CSV table of N, CA and C in Angstrom, one decimal:
chain,number,residue,atom,x,y,z
H,1,MET,N,-2.8,-33.0,7.3
H,1,MET,CA,-3.7,-32.2,6.5
H,1,MET,C,-5.1,-32.7,6.7
H,2,PRO,N,-6.1,-31.7,6.9
H,2,PRO,CA,-7.4,-32.1,7.2
H,2,PRO,C,-8.1,-32.8,6.0
H,3,THR,N,-9.1,-33.7,6.3
H,3,THR,CA,-9.7,-34.3,5.2
H,3,THR,C,-10.7,-33.4,4.5
H,4,LEU,N,-10.9,-33.6,3.2
H,4,LEU,CA,-11.8,-32.8,2.4
H,4,LEU,C,-13.1,-33.5,2.2
H,5,GLU,N,-14.2,-32.8,2.2
H,5,GLU,CA,-15.5,-33.4,2.0
H,5,GLU,C,-16.1,-32.7,0.8
H,6,ARG,N,-16.6,-33.5,-0.2
H,6,ARG,CA,-17.2,-32.9,-1.4
H,6,ARG,C,-18.7,-32.7,-1.2
H,7,PHE,N,-19.2,-31.7,-1.8
H,7,PHE,CA,-20.6,-31.4,-1.8
H,7,PHE,C,-20.9,-30.7,-3.1
H,8,GLY,N,-22.2,-30.7,-3.5
H,8,GLY,CA,-22.6,-30.0,-4.7
H,8,GLY,C,-23.2,-28.7,-4.5
H,9,VAL,N,-23.0,-27.8,-5.4
H,9,VAL,CA,-23.6,-26.5,-5.3
H,9,VAL,C,-24.3,-26.2,-6.7
H,10,SER,N,-25.6,-25.9,-6.6
H,10,SER,CA,-26.4,-25.6,-7.8
H,10,SER,C,-26.4,-24.1,-7.9
H,11,MET,N,-26.3,-23.6,-9.2
H,11,MET,CA,-26.2,-22.2,-9.4
H,11,MET,C,-26.7,-21.9,-10.8
H,12,GLU,N,-27.4,-20.7,-11.0
H,12,GLU,CA,-27.9,-20.3,-12.3
H,12,GLU,C,-26.7,-20.1,-13.2
H,13,ASP,N,-26.9,-20.4,-14.5
H,13,ASP,CA,-25.9,-20.2,-15.5
H,13,ASP,C,-25.2,-18.9,-15.5
H,14,GLU,N,-26.0,-17.8,-15.5
H,14,GLU,CA,-25.4,-16.5,-15.5
H,14,GLU,C,-24.5,-16.2,-14.3
H,15,LEU,N,-25.1,-16.6,-13.1
H,15,LEU,CA,-24.3,-16.4,-11.9
H,15,LEU,C,-23.0,-17.2,-11.9
H,16,LEU,N,-23.1,-18.4,-12.4
H,16,LEU,CA,-21.9,-19.3,-12.5
H,16,LEU,C,-20.8,-18.6,-13.4
H,17,LYS,N,-21.3,-18.1,-14.5
H,17,LYS,CA,-20.4,-17.4,-15.5
H,17,LYS,C,-19.7,-16.2,-14.8
H,18,VAL,N,-20.4,-15.4,-14.1
H,18,VAL,CA,-19.8,-14.3,-13.4
H,18,VAL,C,-18.9,-14.8,-12.3
H,19,PHE,N,-19.2,-15.9,-11.6
H,19,PHE,CA,-18.3,-16.4,-10.6
H,19,PHE,C,-17.1,-17.0,-11.2
H,20,ASP,N,-17.2,-17.7,-12.3
H,20,ASP,CA,-16.0,-18.2,-13.0
H,20,ASP,C,-15.1,-17.1,-13.5
H,21,ASP,N,-15.7,-16.0,-13.9
H,21,ASP,CA,-14.9,-14.8,-14.3
H,21,ASP,C,-14.1,-14.3,-13.1
H,22,LEU,N,-14.8,-14.2,-11.9
H,22,LEU,CA,-14.1,-13.8,-10.7
H,22,LEU,C,-13.0,-14.7,-10.3
H,23,VAL,N,-13.2,-16.0,-10.4
H,23,VAL,CA,-12.2,-17.0,-10.1
H,23,VAL,C,-11.0,-16.8,-10.9
H,24,ALA,N,-11.2,-16.6,-12.2
H,24,ALA,CA,-10.1,-16.4,-13.1
H,24,ALA,C,-9.3,-15.1,-12.8
H,25,ARG,N,-10.1,-14.0,-12.6
H,25,ARG,CA,-9.5,-12.7,-12.4
H,25,ARG,C,-8.6,-12.7,-11.1
H,26,ARG,N,-9.1,-13.4,-10.1
H,26,ARG,CA,-8.3,-13.4,-8.8
H,26,ARG,C,-7.3,-14.5,-8.8
H,27,GLY,N,-7.2,-15.3,-9.8
H,27,GLY,CA,-6.1,-16.3,-9.9
H,27,GLY,C,-6.3,-17.6,-9.1
H,28,TYR,N,-7.5,-17.9,-8.7
H,28,TYR,CA,-7.8,-19.1,-8.0
H,28,TYR,C,-7.5,-20.3,-9.0
H,29,THR,N,-7.1,-21.4,-8.4
H,29,THR,CA,-6.8,-22.6,-9.3
H,29,THR,C,-8.1,-23.4,-9.4
H,30,SER,N,-9.1,-23.1,-8.6
H,30,SER,CA,-10.4,-23.9,-8.8
H,30,SER,C,-11.5,-23.1,-8.1
H,31,ARG,N,-12.7,-23.5,-8.5
H,31,ARG,CA,-13.9,-22.9,-7.9
H,31,ARG,C,-13.9,-23.2,-6.4
H,32,SER,N,-13.4,-24.4,-6.0
H,32,SER,CA,-13.4,-24.8,-4.6
H,32,SER,C,-12.6,-23.9,-3.7
H,33,GLU,N,-11.4,-23.5,-4.3
H,33,GLU,CA,-10.6,-22.5,-3.5
H,33,GLU,C,-11.3,-21.2,-3.3
H,34,ALA,N,-12.0,-20.7,-4.3
H,34,ALA,CA,-12.7,-19.5,-4.2
H,34,ALA,C,-13.9,-19.6,-3.2
H,35,ILE,N,-14.6,-20.7,-3.3
H,35,ILE,CA,-15.7,-20.9,-2.4
H,35,ILE,C,-15.2,-21.0,-0.9
H,36,ARG,N,-14.1,-21.7,-0.7
H,36,ARG,CA,-13.5,-21.8,0.7
H,36,ARG,C,-13.2,-20.4,1.2
H,37,ASP,N,-12.6,-19.5,0.3
H,37,ASP,CA,-12.3,-18.1,0.8
H,37,ASP,C,-13.5,-17.3,1.1
H,38,LEU,N,-14.6,-17.5,0.3
H,38,LEU,CA,-15.8,-16.8,0.6
H,38,LEU,C,-16.4,-17.2,1.9
H,39,VAL,N,-16.4,-18.5,2.1
H,39,VAL,CA,-17.0,-19.0,3.4
H,39,VAL,C,-16.1,-18.5,4.6
H,40,ARG,N,-14.8,-18.6,4.5
H,40,ARG,CA,-13.9,-18.1,5.6
H,40,ARG,C,-14.2,-16.6,5.8
H,41,ARG,N,-14.4,-15.8,4.8
H,41,ARG,CA,-14.6,-14.4,5.0
H,41,ARG,C,-15.9,-14.2,5.7
H,42,GLU,N,-16.9,-14.9,5.4
H,42,GLU,CA,-18.2,-14.8,6.1
H,42,GLU,C,-18.1,-15.2,7.6
H,43,LEU,N,-17.4,-16.3,7.8
H,43,LEU,CA,-17.2,-16.8,9.2
H,43,LEU,C,-16.4,-15.8,10.0
H,44,VAL,N,-15.4,-15.2,9.4
H,44,VAL,CA,-14.6,-14.2,10.2
H,44,VAL,C,-15.5,-12.9,10.5
H,45,GLU,N,-16.3,-12.5,9.5
H,45,GLU,CA,-17.1,-11.3,9.8
H,45,GLU,C,-18.1,-11.6,10.9
H,46,GLU,N,-18.7,-12.8,10.9
H,46,GLU,CA,-19.6,-13.2,11.9
H,46,GLU,C,-18.9,-13.3,13.3
H,47,GLU,N,-17.7,-13.8,13.3
H,47,GLU,CA,-17.0,-13.9,14.5
H,47,GLU,C,-16.6,-12.6,15.1
H,48,TRP,N,-16.2,-11.6,14.3
H,48,TRP,CA,-15.8,-10.3,14.9
H,48,TRP,C,-17.0,-9.4,15.1
H,49,ALA,N,-18.2,-9.8,14.8
H,49,ALA,CA,-19.4,-9.1,15.1
H,49,ALA,C,-19.7,-9.1,16.6
H,50,ASP,N,-19.2,-10.2,17.3
H,50,ASP,CA,-19.3,-10.3,18.7
H,50,ASP,C,-18.4,-9.3,19.4
H,51,PRO,N,-19.0,-8.4,20.2
H,51,PRO,CA,-18.2,-7.3,20.8
H,51,PRO,C,-17.0,-7.8,21.7
H,52,GLU,N,-17.1,-9.0,22.2
H,52,GLU,CA,-16.1,-9.6,23.1
H,52,GLU,C,-15.0,-10.3,22.3
H,53,THR,N,-15.1,-10.6,21.0
H,53,THR,CA,-14.1,-11.3,20.3
H,53,THR,C,-12.8,-10.5,20.1
H,54,GLU,N,-11.7,-11.2,20.3
H,54,GLU,CA,-10.4,-10.5,20.1
H,54,GLU,C,-10.2,-10.4,18.6
H,55,VAL,N,-9.9,-9.2,18.1
H,55,VAL,CA,-9.7,-8.9,16.7
H,55,VAL,C,-8.4,-8.2,16.5
H,56,ILE,N,-7.9,-8.2,15.3
H,56,ILE,CA,-6.8,-7.4,14.9
H,56,ILE,C,-7.1,-6.8,13.6
H,57,GLY,N,-6.7,-5.5,13.3
H,57,GLY,CA,-7.0,-4.9,12.1
H,57,GLY,C,-6.2,-3.6,11.9
H,58,THR,N,-6.7,-2.9,10.9
H,58,THR,CA,-6.1,-1.6,10.6
H,58,THR,C,-7.1,-0.5,10.4
H,59,VAL,N,-6.8,0.7,10.9
H,59,VAL,CA,-7.6,1.8,10.6
H,59,VAL,C,-6.7,2.7,9.7
H,60,THR,N,-7.2,2.9,8.4
H,60,THR,CA,-6.5,3.7,7.5
H,60,THR,C,-7.2,5.1,7.4
H,61,LEU,N,-6.4,6.1,7.6
H,61,LEU,CA,-6.9,7.5,7.6
H,61,LEU,C,-6.2,8.4,6.6
H,62,VAL,N,-6.9,9.2,5.9
H,62,VAL,CA,-6.4,10.2,5.1
H,62,VAL,C,-6.9,11.5,5.6
H,63,TYR,N,-5.9,12.5,5.9
H,63,TYR,CA,-6.3,13.7,6.7
H,63,TYR,C,-5.4,14.8,6.3
H,64,ASP,N,-5.9,16.0,6.7
H,64,ASP,CA,-5.1,17.2,6.6
H,64,ASP,C,-4.0,17.1,7.6
H,65,HIS,N,-2.8,17.5,7.1
H,65,HIS,CA,-1.6,17.3,8.0
H,65,HIS,C,-1.6,18.1,9.3
H,66,GLU,N,-2.4,19.1,9.3
H,66,GLU,CA,-2.6,19.9,10.6
H,66,GLU,C,-3.1,19.1,11.7
H,67,LEU,N,-3.7,18.0,11.4
H,67,LEU,CA,-4.4,17.1,12.4
H,67,LEU,C,-3.4,16.1,13.0
H,68,THR,N,-2.2,16.0,12.5
H,68,THR,CA,-1.3,15.0,13.0
H,68,THR,C,-1.1,14.9,14.5
H,69,ALA,N,-0.9,16.1,15.2
H,69,ALA,CA,-0.7,16.1,16.6
H,69,ALA,C,-1.9,15.6,17.4
H,70,ALA,N,-3.1,16.0,16.9
H,70,ALA,CA,-4.3,15.6,17.6
H,70,ALA,C,-4.6,14.1,17.4
H,71,LEU,N,-4.3,13.6,16.3
H,71,LEU,CA,-4.5,12.1,16.0
H,71,LEU,C,-3.5,11.3,16.9
H,72,THR,N,-2.2,11.8,17.0
H,72,THR,CA,-1.2,11.1,17.8
H,72,THR,C,-1.7,11.1,19.3
H,73,GLY,N,-2.2,12.3,19.7
H,73,GLY,CA,-2.7,12.3,21.1
H,73,GLY,C,-3.8,11.4,21.4
H,74,ALA,N,-4.7,11.3,20.4
H,74,ALA,CA,-5.9,10.3,20.6
H,74,ALA,C,-5.4,8.9,20.6
H,75,GLN,N,-4.3,8.6,19.8
H,75,GLN,CA,-3.8,7.3,19.8
H,75,GLN,C,-3.1,6.9,21.1
H,76,HIS,N,-2.5,7.9,21.8
H,76,HIS,CA,-1.9,7.6,23.0
H,76,HIS,C,-2.9,7.2,24.1
H,77,GLU,N,-4.1,7.7,24.0
H,77,GLU,CA,-5.2,7.3,24.9
H,77,GLU,C,-5.5,5.8,24.8
H,78,HIS,N,-5.1,5.2,23.8
H,78,HIS,CA,-5.4,3.7,23.6
H,78,HIS,C,-4.1,2.9,23.3
H,79,HIS,N,-3.1,3.3,24.0
H,79,HIS,CA,-1.8,2.6,23.7
H,79,HIS,C,-1.8,1.1,23.9
H,80,ASP,N,-2.7,0.6,24.7
H,80,ASP,CA,-2.7,-0.9,24.9
H,80,ASP,C,-3.3,-1.6,23.7
H,81,GLU,N,-4.2,-0.9,22.9
H,81,GLU,CA,-4.8,-1.5,21.8
H,81,GLU,C,-4.1,-1.2,20.5
H,82,ILE,N,-3.4,-0.1,20.4
H,82,ILE,CA,-2.7,0.4,19.2
H,82,ILE,C,-1.3,-0.2,19.2
H,83,VAL,N,-1.1,-1.1,18.2
H,83,VAL,CA,0.2,-1.9,18.1
H,83,VAL,C,1.3,-1.0,17.5
H,84,CYS,N,0.9,-0.4,16.4
H,84,CYS,CA,1.9,0.5,15.7
H,84,CYS,C,1.2,1.3,14.7
H,85,THR,N,1.9,2.3,14.1
H,85,THR,CA,1.3,3.2,13.1
H,85,THR,C,2.4,3.4,12.0
H,86,THR,N,1.9,3.7,10.8
H,86,THR,CA,2.7,4.1,9.7
H,86,THR,C,2.2,5.4,9.2
H,87,HIS,N,3.0,6.4,9.1
H,87,HIS,CA,2.6,7.7,8.6
H,87,HIS,C,3.2,8.0,7.3
H,88,ILE,N,2.4,8.4,6.3
H,88,ILE,CA,2.9,8.7,5.0
H,88,ILE,C,2.5,10.1,4.6
H,89,HIS,N,3.4,10.8,4.0
H,89,HIS,CA,3.1,12.2,3.4
H,89,HIS,C,2.6,12.0,2.0
H,90,VAL,N,1.3,12.2,1.8
H,90,VAL,CA,0.7,12.0,0.5
H,90,VAL,C,1.1,13.2,-0.5
H,91,ASP,N,1.0,14.4,0.0
H,91,ASP,CA,1.4,15.6,-0.7
H,91,ASP,C,1.6,16.7,0.3
H,92,ALA,N,1.6,17.9,-0.2
H,92,ALA,CA,2.0,19.0,0.7
H,92,ALA,C,1.0,19.3,1.9
H,93,THR,N,-0.2,18.8,1.7
H,93,THR,CA,-1.2,19.1,2.7
H,93,THR,C,-1.9,17.9,3.3
H,94,ASN,N,-1.7,16.7,2.7
H,94,ASN,CA,-2.4,15.5,3.1
H,94,ASN,C,-1.5,14.4,3.6
H,95,CYS,N,-1.9,13.7,4.6
H,95,CYS,CA,-1.2,12.6,5.1
H,95,CYS,C,-2.1,11.3,5.1
H,96,MET,N,-1.5,10.2,5.1
H,96,MET,CA,-2.2,9.0,5.3
H,96,MET,C,-1.5,8.3,6.5
H,97,GLU,N,-2.3,7.7,7.3
H,97,GLU,CA,-1.8,6.9,8.5
H,97,GLU,C,-2.5,5.6,8.5
H,98,VAL,N,-1.8,4.5,8.7
H,98,VAL,CA,-2.3,3.2,8.9
H,98,VAL,C,-2.0,2.8,10.4
H,99,VAL,N,-3.1,2.6,11.1
H,99,VAL,CA,-3.0,2.3,12.6
H,99,VAL,C,-3.3,0.8,12.8
H,100,VAL,N,-2.4,0.1,13.3
H,100,VAL,CA,-2.7,-1.3,13.6
H,100,VAL,C,-3.3,-1.4,15.0
H,101,VAL,N,-4.5,-2.0,15.1
H,101,VAL,CA,-5.2,-2.1,16.4
H,101,VAL,C,-5.5,-3.6,16.7
H,102,ARG,N,-5.5,-3.8,18.0
H,102,ARG,CA,-5.8,-5.2,18.5
H,102,ARG,C,-6.5,-5.1,19.8
H,103,GLY,N,-7.5,-5.9,19.9
H,103,GLY,CA,-8.3,-5.9,21.2
H,103,GLY,C,-9.7,-6.5,21.0
H,104,LYS,N,-10.5,-6.3,22.0
H,104,LYS,CA,-11.9,-6.7,21.8
H,104,LYS,C,-12.6,-5.9,20.7
H,105,SER,N,-13.5,-6.6,20.0
H,105,SER,CA,-14.1,-6.0,18.8
H,105,SER,C,-14.8,-4.6,19.1
H,106,ALA,N,-15.5,-4.6,20.2
H,106,ALA,CA,-16.2,-3.3,20.6
H,106,ALA,C,-15.2,-2.2,20.9
H,107,VAL,N,-14.1,-2.5,21.5
H,107,VAL,CA,-13.1,-1.5,21.8
H,107,VAL,C,-12.4,-1.0,20.5
H,108,VAL,N,-12.0,-1.9,19.6
H,108,VAL,CA,-11.4,-1.6,18.3
H,108,VAL,C,-12.3,-0.7,17.5
H,109,ARG,N,-13.6,-1.1,17.5
H,109,ARG,CA,-14.6,-0.3,16.7
H,109,ARG,C,-14.7,1.1,17.3
H,110,HIS,N,-14.7,1.2,18.6
H,110,HIS,CA,-14.8,2.5,19.3
H,110,HIS,C,-13.6,3.4,19.0
H,111,ILE,N,-12.4,2.8,19.0
H,111,ILE,CA,-11.2,3.6,18.7
H,111,ILE,C,-11.2,4.0,17.2
H,112,SER,N,-11.6,3.1,16.3
H,112,SER,CA,-11.6,3.5,14.9
H,112,SER,C,-12.7,4.6,14.6
H,113,GLU,N,-13.8,4.5,15.2
H,113,GLU,CA,-14.9,5.5,15.0
H,113,GLU,C,-14.4,6.8,15.6
H,114,GLY,N,-13.7,6.8,16.7
H,114,GLY,CA,-13.2,8.1,17.2
H,114,GLY,C,-12.2,8.7,16.4
H,115,LEU,N,-11.3,7.9,15.7
H,115,LEU,CA,-10.3,8.5,14.8
H,115,LEU,C,-10.9,9.0,13.5
H,116,ILE,N,-11.8,8.2,12.9
H,116,ILE,CA,-12.4,8.5,11.6
H,116,ILE,C,-13.3,9.7,11.7
H,117,SER,N,-14.0,9.9,12.8
H,117,SER,CA,-15.0,11.0,12.9
H,117,SER,C,-14.4,12.3,13.3
H,118,ARG,N,-13.1,12.4,13.5
H,118,ARG,CA,-12.4,13.7,13.8
H,118,ARG,C,-12.5,14.6,12.6
H,119,ARG,N,-12.7,15.9,13.0
H,119,ARG,CA,-12.7,17.0,12.0
H,119,ARG,C,-11.3,17.0,11.3
H,120,GLY,N,-11.3,17.0,10.0
H,120,GLY,CA,-10.0,17.1,9.3
H,120,GLY,C,-9.7,15.7,8.7
H,121,VAL,N,-10.3,14.7,9.1
H,121,VAL,CA,-10.1,13.4,8.5
H,121,VAL,C,-11.0,13.3,7.2
H,122,LYS,N,-10.4,13.1,6.1
H,122,LYS,CA,-11.1,13.2,4.8
H,122,LYS,C,-11.7,11.8,4.5
H,123,HIS,N,-11.0,10.8,4.9
H,123,HIS,CA,-11.5,9.4,4.6
H,123,HIS,C,-10.9,8.5,5.7
H,124,GLY,N,-11.7,7.5,6.1
H,124,GLY,CA,-11.2,6.5,7.1
H,124,GLY,C,-11.9,5.2,6.9
H,125,GLN,N,-11.2,4.2,7.2
H,125,GLN,CA,-11.8,2.8,7.1
H,125,GLN,C,-11.2,1.9,8.1
H,126,LEU,N,-12.0,1.1,8.7
H,126,LEU,CA,-11.5,0.0,9.6
H,126,LEU,C,-11.6,-1.3,8.8
H,127,VAL,N,-10.5,-2.0,8.7
H,127,VAL,CA,-10.5,-3.4,8.2
H,127,VAL,C,-10.1,-4.3,9.3
H,128,CYS,N,-10.9,-5.3,9.6
H,128,CYS,CA,-10.7,-6.1,10.7
H,128,CYS,C,-10.8,-7.6,10.4
H,129,THR,N,-10.1,-8.4,11.2
H,129,THR,CA,-10.2,-9.8,11.1
H,129,THR,C,-10.1,-10.4,12.5
H,130,THR,N,-10.4,-11.6,12.7
H,130,THR,CA,-10.2,-12.2,14.0
H,130,THR,C,-8.8,-12.7,14.1
H,131,THR,N,-8.4,-13.1,15.3
H,131,THR,CA,-7.0,-13.5,15.4
H,131,THR,C,-6.9,-15.0,15.0
H,132,GLY,N,-7.9,-15.6,14.4
H,132,GLY,CA,-7.8,-16.9,13.8
H,132,GLY,C,-8.3,-18.0,14.7
H,133,GLY,N,-9.0,-17.7,15.8
H,133,GLY,CA,-9.5,-18.8,16.7
H,133,GLY,C,-10.4,-19.8,16.1
H,134,GLN,N,-11.4,-19.3,15.4
H,134,GLN,CA,-12.5,-20.2,14.9
H,134,GLN,C,-12.3,-20.7,13.4
H,135,VAL,N,-11.7,-19.8,12.6
H,135,VAL,CA,-11.6,-20.1,11.2
H,135,VAL,C,-10.3,-20.7,10.9
H,136,LYS,N,-10.3,-21.8,10.2
H,136,LYS,CA,-9.1,-22.6,9.8
H,136,LYS,C,-8.8,-22.4,8.4
């Protein structure tokens, strides 16, 4: 187990109260655990900002079901980066698809932007993380 190092953090009373509420709502056992998660999140975001960094993530799409064939075709163009997909029938006219993507950050962003910007996509979002190289 890695050694832990203690350090102090100064914070205004109101900000600390809001932070403590967040710690409680999310079920952290301590402020330290919450701060570690916040730091890791920032480090991951900084790491995958590099276009050459290997990332893994999901593209979630909500779209008109008439678009299914076109989206599948677009995904086949990137079969090396698309790991898998999950297709869900939301209702009679809407579908949701979760596309798991993996590759260089710039390529993953390009794929997600191409899928999200298609006519008929009602909502789309890329959620990405690194493959864990730098953040422990």
